[in-house]
């Protein structure tokens, strides 16, 4: 069974996997040629649906289903979400820099399927190297006739534009990304309407993650059924996991889902650094609630992780060893969400910063006994009921994301938090 | 129109990339920053002129994104990541080191205009934590000591163009992944080095 | 259109309109859901999160903002569940943690939604022990508006208003997250004609208006509903006073006219009523030729004598009257009765040479309503720049286009406020409107697209004079053309606040009371032309021809002139008797707006000094002229007005409450308007003058109010850059302009939107050169 889809070329040809020459020499754009010559757009859509490919941006929504929502109005747009900003995540950067033609071929095939003629690749501003590599690959693809007018004589035409972000995590949220692409503040839009109905310039728009679309050439080349045969149900295909934090061998690893967390952390990533004990890990980016060592033998799948009260999210696994200052770690993530809150809705704008300041106070030795309850209650006012998946008083899920680190330390490490609070402090002020 | 003709031409080219002119606001803001070394009132007014927006709407957009530096930015923006993975591996120590070395506190620009020092949120280099960027050119696996050397090098050499590969080789350590072949391209100013913005240059 | 659906709110089944917002459906069924960002005249954004409720769905109950949720049949909603209460209290706590709680020194204190919510739902004690967010305060963001960013709760009402409603987005969210603030661009103030609306809709005290700042506490205010007397739109207002001084006007949301909005001139213009320049005692011309104070009896005697002598020597037709367009209907009716009845002259006019045919104003073909804009497919505006002259009508047209999807055709000699949202803009030189109309009608050349748009009804046409050099027959011809467009609805517009009422009351040379044709007398032009000869006595009621008539330099008759006014005007200075009259909010009565909508104006304060209602003054004068009226009170006059056919059902009682809040549209009368043919082209050689009006001119409402006076525009002559360069004129330098009634030196400015060969001079900014289209321009050597 295949256990590598996305990273085979870059591993085999580290010197030039990003070039058109190498891409073509390893079979690249043959699938596009076949698609344009032999398949109808509907057939492409059917294969993608059959693959049961779930989106790799964080929400894990089935790609084929999303495509099915696209409204018929003209023009329609495909936007590639390369605003990879979830702390712990760096996989799309590798795909953009090391195999941009794989993405571009996926884009052309997807656009053909969706009857799209203008695609935007939104790359975060902090990835100039990715933008340069992609732009160079686009230039090559245009020159070779894989983009532009009448691609390979098929009559199908497509333009692709690279757009750089400028430092705003929230633009990873698809409606905020569309606002940003329209030259607005990256504030999320109210849903409905969903982008597939009213997206970019109020036109039907599909927003897909870089990794999601990078899978498309393989799926069309090998058939949706072949992809659906990889990995456990609900978590089909391979997936690029970013491992970071206190592991011996941080990096991106393309694996078939279903292995245990123990295997992922201790074998794939080489275990906890310096042979230290494992304190906890974040299974799917900074927004995800943390998991503890008692769950090491649970399988790494989308649905199982959801069942544990967390999520695989963007596939970012951040490992913390026993030496970790748990409040400082939670503060780092809380500060992140406070910094990245767009400020539009009240609970997120005010709540994230409030939580940050409470944690800062606790870390500075000025915590109060009542702060533990206060942290919980402020979280509850952002995400009522503190359940999973989270309910929210906010417009978008950024607000409830801040609850994850806070409730993780209160649930699992309450004693450590309490130990930072000076005792004998007079009640109230 | 106060921009010189080559910048105006770039602006027109950028606008032509989009179905609606308003989409050009963000790239034009980069162009304005590249032009003035920071985002000035005139720069925002210029962007407003191209896009038909009121200047305050341009400022509203600009101020939303952390990479548009209103007022003057330092010649070198040194951004040290302190988000979770870098935090776990000592990003704050690197930040303290570069602030100490340059004499410029975090979130400030030095009086001589050489450095802006900032803590940044995740820059997607978690596998190479702690990570640093100079004018958005990345260096992974930076120790506090390497951070100091990096700043000294910038201050002494004052390179016209800063490039990721060169700095990684000199000051970096572990990387998130194999970057592939080195490329002699880097940033000319405090703007991401990308062809259309005129901000990418040859590293000497 | 919409169907009724059944929904359940807190266990009670109620009916709502399908597609209605839940927050509105709940409110109309007696359940008030708290809110800050939602405003019924703007698109919902769901950002403050105060209006969270629980809605039952297939996957259990979900918290959702009721301002963004449309009701559907069978919807089950909980607005008072524990979850909802907790969520709303949570939002309130979040809003308060950075709020300064400076209610005792805040203008909003006592009428603040945030304060009210806090009293009823708020946490007892703050759990926020950290330092609050600090901003420099207050920040003047314009001459009229101050911003306190610490009080701001970032509901975006002000920014949305300036973007969606008024179309001048000069305030915006700046920065991000917890640092987000409202602000202007550093050197570009919030100079909007509509800025006061943002103060009114601010749900906290973040935006305050300089004229009202620290003047009163809400509970000390007396208030009465009335109609704004700023222009002919007739916006509904709440007039509020303390200690017999008007302190503010607030817009009242009515469907028919204003939707709750006001322009700043309407909102802040009241300050002129308390100006120290107000006339407080009668004045008569003394032996030394100077005006001196007199008793009412003395002044009225002098006035009656002056008029009687002229009548005796030269006949009643030697007396003429000008004015009434700023008065109430009752005052105008009394004015007409004095002139036609008591004196017996046919020469009277409420217009000032700058308006339209009186019959067109009173009986436009297919006369429409402002509300017709709501269903318009196409809107034609060929008339004044609405943003400058009838600002809230500008808002309504803008709404029709930007919110409701109507197409807009604007015809004007230069760019108008509506151009940015227009689909078709047609430029022409003043004097060439007739040809333009003929070509537009035929869909000639580049006008084909505009003509095609006008072929799709319903069409609403807003027709008037684009400027003062325009032949008034052009607007008539345009109205005639427009009336023939599909499902046409025509609004023939002119700006003076009660011009329509005054004409309906018979203050017109060719119409008597109730729009009845009469033997024509002289119109304003004719009266002013006759001042040196056969018009020997002139009665001015709130009229100042010296300042207001485009060509007039005279405002007094040879034998006798009486000015009844709030101020000693330029014309009044030359009068023999000047009588101080009561003004807005000092008298009770009615006014008629440009649709023919009769609305109530109410009294809240007493006039200054010895100033009296004009009805009383005119009745006293009539009595001294031997024609005592049985009951001269305004209310008795209102009874007589109600006997005029078009005003048949209009009584003060009917106007004061219930449906009367929208007024009553007076339709009918015997007058029929016959549209003239398009006027022939004017002289094609040389420069053509466009004399247009601006909102902030030197009229009394601006010049006599401390807040607005500093906003008066600086005079300048605008030229097309190409014309300027061929004339050797440089922008910013002085230029000499010679017109039919004089020449002047002013600053030159460029306006590339002008049709070539056209120069533009804003009227009533102190530069007077006459109103003939032909002018010459050259640099000052």
Short mmCIF file of N, CA and C in Angstrom, two decimals, chain C residues 551-618:
data_model
loop_
_atom_site.label_atom_id
_atom_site.label_comp_id
_atom_site.label_asym_id
_atom_site.label_seq_id
_atom_site.Cartn_x
_atom_site.Cartn_y
_atom_site.Cartn_z
N UNK C 551 -30.18 87.70 -8.87
CA UNK C 551 -29.76 88.91 -9.57
C UNK C 551 -30.06 90.15 -8.75
N UNK C 552 -30.79 89.97 -7.64
CA UNK C 552 -31.29 91.13 -6.91
C UNK C 552 -30.23 91.85 -6.12
N UNK C 553 -30.17 93.13 -6.31
CA UNK C 553 -29.35 93.93 -5.41
C UNK C 553 -30.26 94.86 -4.63
N UNK C 554 -31.54 94.85 -5.03
CA UNK C 554 -32.50 95.72 -4.35
C UNK C 554 -33.42 94.90 -3.49
N UNK C 555 -33.80 95.44 -2.34
CA UNK C 555 -34.72 94.74 -1.46
C UNK C 555 -35.69 95.71 -0.83
N UNK C 556 -35.79 96.89 -1.38
CA UNK C 556 -36.67 97.89 -0.78
C UNK C 556 -37.39 98.66 -1.89
N UNK C 557 -38.59 99.08 -1.56
CA UNK C 557 -39.38 99.86 -2.52
C UNK C 557 -39.17 101.34 -2.26
N UNK C 558 -39.53 102.13 -3.24
CA UNK C 558 -39.29 103.58 -3.12
C UNK C 558 -40.05 104.22 -1.97
N UNK C 559 -41.35 103.81 -1.80
CA UNK C 559 -42.17 104.51 -0.82
C UNK C 559 -42.16 103.88 0.56
N UNK C 560 -42.29 102.52 0.57
CA UNK C 560 -42.37 101.90 1.90
C UNK C 560 -41.98 100.42 1.83
N UNK C 561 -41.19 100.02 2.81
CA UNK C 561 -40.82 98.61 2.89
C UNK C 561 -40.95 98.13 4.32
N UNK C 562 -41.59 96.95 4.46
CA UNK C 562 -41.75 96.32 5.77
C UNK C 562 -41.06 94.98 5.75
N UNK C 563 -40.23 94.73 6.72
CA UNK C 563 -39.58 93.41 6.83
C UNK C 563 -40.04 92.74 8.12
N UNK C 564 -40.62 91.56 7.98
CA UNK C 564 -40.99 90.76 9.15
C UNK C 564 -40.01 89.59 9.16
N UNK C 565 -39.19 89.53 10.18
CA UNK C 565 -38.08 88.56 10.09
C UNK C 565 -37.55 88.24 11.48
N UNK C 566 -36.68 87.22 11.52
CA UNK C 566 -35.99 86.86 12.76
C UNK C 566 -34.74 87.72 12.94
N UNK C 567 -34.22 88.18 11.80
CA UNK C 567 -32.96 88.92 11.83
C UNK C 567 -33.09 90.22 11.05
N UNK C 568 -32.18 91.12 11.34
CA UNK C 568 -32.09 92.32 10.52
C UNK C 568 -31.25 91.94 9.30
N UNK C 569 -31.96 91.67 8.20
CA UNK C 569 -31.28 91.17 7.01
C UNK C 569 -30.74 92.33 6.18
N UNK C 570 -30.02 91.99 5.12
CA UNK C 570 -29.54 93.03 4.21
C UNK C 570 -30.70 93.85 3.68
N UNK C 571 -31.79 93.16 3.36
CA UNK C 571 -32.96 93.88 2.87
C UNK C 571 -33.61 94.68 3.99
N UNK C 572 -33.63 94.08 5.17
CA UNK C 572 -34.26 94.75 6.31
C UNK C 572 -33.57 96.06 6.65
N UNK C 573 -32.29 96.12 6.44
CA UNK C 573 -31.55 97.35 6.75
C UNK C 573 -32.05 98.54 5.95
N UNK C 574 -32.65 98.23 4.78
CA UNK C 574 -33.16 99.32 3.95
C UNK C 574 -34.66 99.53 4.16
N UNK C 575 -35.25 98.76 5.09
CA UNK C 575 -36.70 98.84 5.28
C UNK C 575 -37.07 100.02 6.17
N UNK C 576 -38.36 100.36 6.12
CA UNK C 576 -38.85 101.45 6.96
C UNK C 576 -39.30 100.93 8.31
N UNK C 577 -39.83 99.73 8.29
CA UNK C 577 -40.26 99.12 9.55
C UNK C 577 -39.76 97.67 9.55
N UNK C 578 -39.20 97.26 10.69
CA UNK C 578 -38.74 95.88 10.83
C UNK C 578 -39.41 95.28 12.06
N UNK C 579 -40.13 94.17 11.84
CA UNK C 579 -40.88 93.57 12.95
C UNK C 579 -40.30 92.21 13.30
N UNK C 580 -40.01 91.99 14.59
CA UNK C 580 -39.37 90.73 15.01
C UNK C 580 -40.38 89.59 15.07
N UNK C 581 -40.08 88.53 14.37
CA UNK C 581 -41.02 87.41 14.32
C UNK C 581 -40.49 86.22 15.09
N UNK C 582 -41.42 85.36 15.49
CA UNK C 582 -41.07 84.09 16.14
C UNK C 582 -40.67 83.10 15.06
N UNK C 583 -39.79 82.18 15.41
CA UNK C 583 -39.30 81.22 14.43
C UNK C 583 -39.59 79.78 14.80
N UNK C 584 -38.77 78.92 14.25
CA UNK C 584 -38.92 77.48 14.44
C UNK C 584 -38.98 77.14 15.92
N UNK C 585 -39.89 76.29 16.26
CA UNK C 585 -40.10 75.81 17.63
C UNK C 585 -40.66 76.88 18.56
N UNK C 586 -40.91 78.07 17.97
CA UNK C 586 -41.52 79.13 18.78
C UNK C 586 -42.99 79.33 18.39
N UNK C 587 -43.38 78.70 17.29
CA UNK C 587 -44.79 78.76 16.87
C UNK C 587 -45.28 77.35 16.56
N UNK C 588 -46.61 77.22 16.60
CA UNK C 588 -47.22 75.95 16.25
C UNK C 588 -47.86 76.10 14.88
N UNK C 589 -47.83 75.03 14.11
CA UNK C 589 -48.47 75.12 12.80
C UNK C 589 -48.18 73.89 11.97
N UNK C 590 -48.22 74.07 10.67
CA UNK C 590 -47.93 72.97 9.76
C UNK C 590 -46.99 73.45 8.67
N UNK C 591 -46.33 72.49 8.06
CA UNK C 591 -45.51 72.78 6.88
C UNK C 591 -45.78 71.69 5.85
N UNK C 592 -45.51 72.03 4.61
CA UNK C 592 -45.77 71.08 3.52
C UNK C 592 -44.46 70.82 2.80
N UNK C 593 -44.10 69.57 2.69
CA UNK C 593 -42.79 69.28 2.09
C UNK C 593 -42.90 69.13 0.58
N UNK C 594 -41.81 68.73 -0.03
CA UNK C 594 -41.75 68.71 -1.49
C UNK C 594 -42.67 67.67 -2.12
N UNK C 595 -43.16 66.75 -1.32
CA UNK C 595 -44.12 65.78 -1.85
C UNK C 595 -45.55 66.31 -1.75
N UNK C 596 -45.73 67.43 -1.02
CA UNK C 596 -47.08 67.86 -0.69
C UNK C 596 -47.55 67.24 0.62
N UNK C 597 -46.58 66.75 1.39
CA UNK C 597 -46.90 66.11 2.67
C UNK C 597 -46.99 67.19 3.74
N UNK C 598 -48.16 67.26 4.38
CA UNK C 598 -48.36 68.27 5.42
C UNK C 598 -47.96 67.66 6.76
N UNK C 599 -47.12 68.35 7.47
CA UNK C 599 -46.65 67.83 8.74
C UNK C 599 -46.71 68.92 9.80
N UNK C 600 -46.73 68.49 11.01
CA UNK C 600 -46.91 69.41 12.12
C UNK C 600 -45.55 69.99 12.56
N UNK C 601 -45.56 71.26 12.87
CA UNK C 601 -44.43 71.82 13.61
C UNK C 601 -44.97 72.30 14.95
N UNK C 602 -44.19 72.09 15.96
CA UNK C 602 -44.70 72.37 17.30
C UNK C 602 -43.86 73.38 18.05
N UNK C 603 -44.49 73.93 19.04
CA UNK C 603 -43.87 74.98 19.82
C UNK C 603 -43.28 74.39 21.08
N UNK C 604 -42.07 74.78 21.38
CA UNK C 604 -41.43 74.26 22.58
C UNK C 604 -40.89 75.40 23.46
N UNK C 605 -40.48 76.48 22.81
CA UNK C 605 -39.90 77.59 23.58
C UNK C 605 -40.62 78.88 23.19
N UNK C 606 -40.44 79.92 24.00
CA UNK C 606 -41.06 81.19 23.64
C UNK C 606 -40.05 82.03 22.86
N UNK C 607 -40.55 82.88 21.98
CA UNK C 607 -39.64 83.69 21.18
C UNK C 607 -38.89 84.69 22.05
N UNK C 608 -37.75 85.15 21.58
CA UNK C 608 -36.94 86.08 22.39
C UNK C 608 -37.59 87.47 22.43
N UNK C 609 -37.39 88.14 23.53
CA UNK C 609 -37.84 89.54 23.66
C UNK C 609 -39.30 89.70 23.30
N UNK C 610 -39.55 90.68 22.44
CA UNK C 610 -40.93 90.96 22.07
C UNK C 610 -41.32 90.32 20.75
N UNK C 611 -40.49 89.43 20.22
CA UNK C 611 -40.82 88.80 18.94
C UNK C 611 -42.15 88.07 19.05
N UNK C 612 -42.92 88.12 17.96
CA UNK C 612 -44.27 87.54 17.99
C UNK C 612 -44.47 86.63 16.78
N UNK C 613 -45.41 85.71 16.88
CA UNK C 613 -45.73 84.89 15.72
C UNK C 613 -46.18 85.76 14.55
N UNK C 614 -45.76 85.41 13.36
CA UNK C 614 -46.09 86.21 12.18
C UNK C 614 -47.60 86.29 11.97
N UNK C 615 -48.31 85.22 12.35
CA UNK C 615 -49.77 85.27 12.18
C UNK C 615 -50.37 86.44 12.95
N UNK C 616 -49.89 86.64 14.17
CA UNK C 616 -50.40 87.74 14.99
C UNK C 616 -50.03 89.09 14.37
N UNK C 617 -48.79 89.16 13.90
CA UNK C 617 -48.32 90.43 13.31
C UNK C 617 -49.16 90.78 12.09
N UNK C 618 -49.36 89.76 11.23
CA UNK C 618 -50.10 90.01 9.99
C UNK C 618 -51.55 90.35 10.28
#
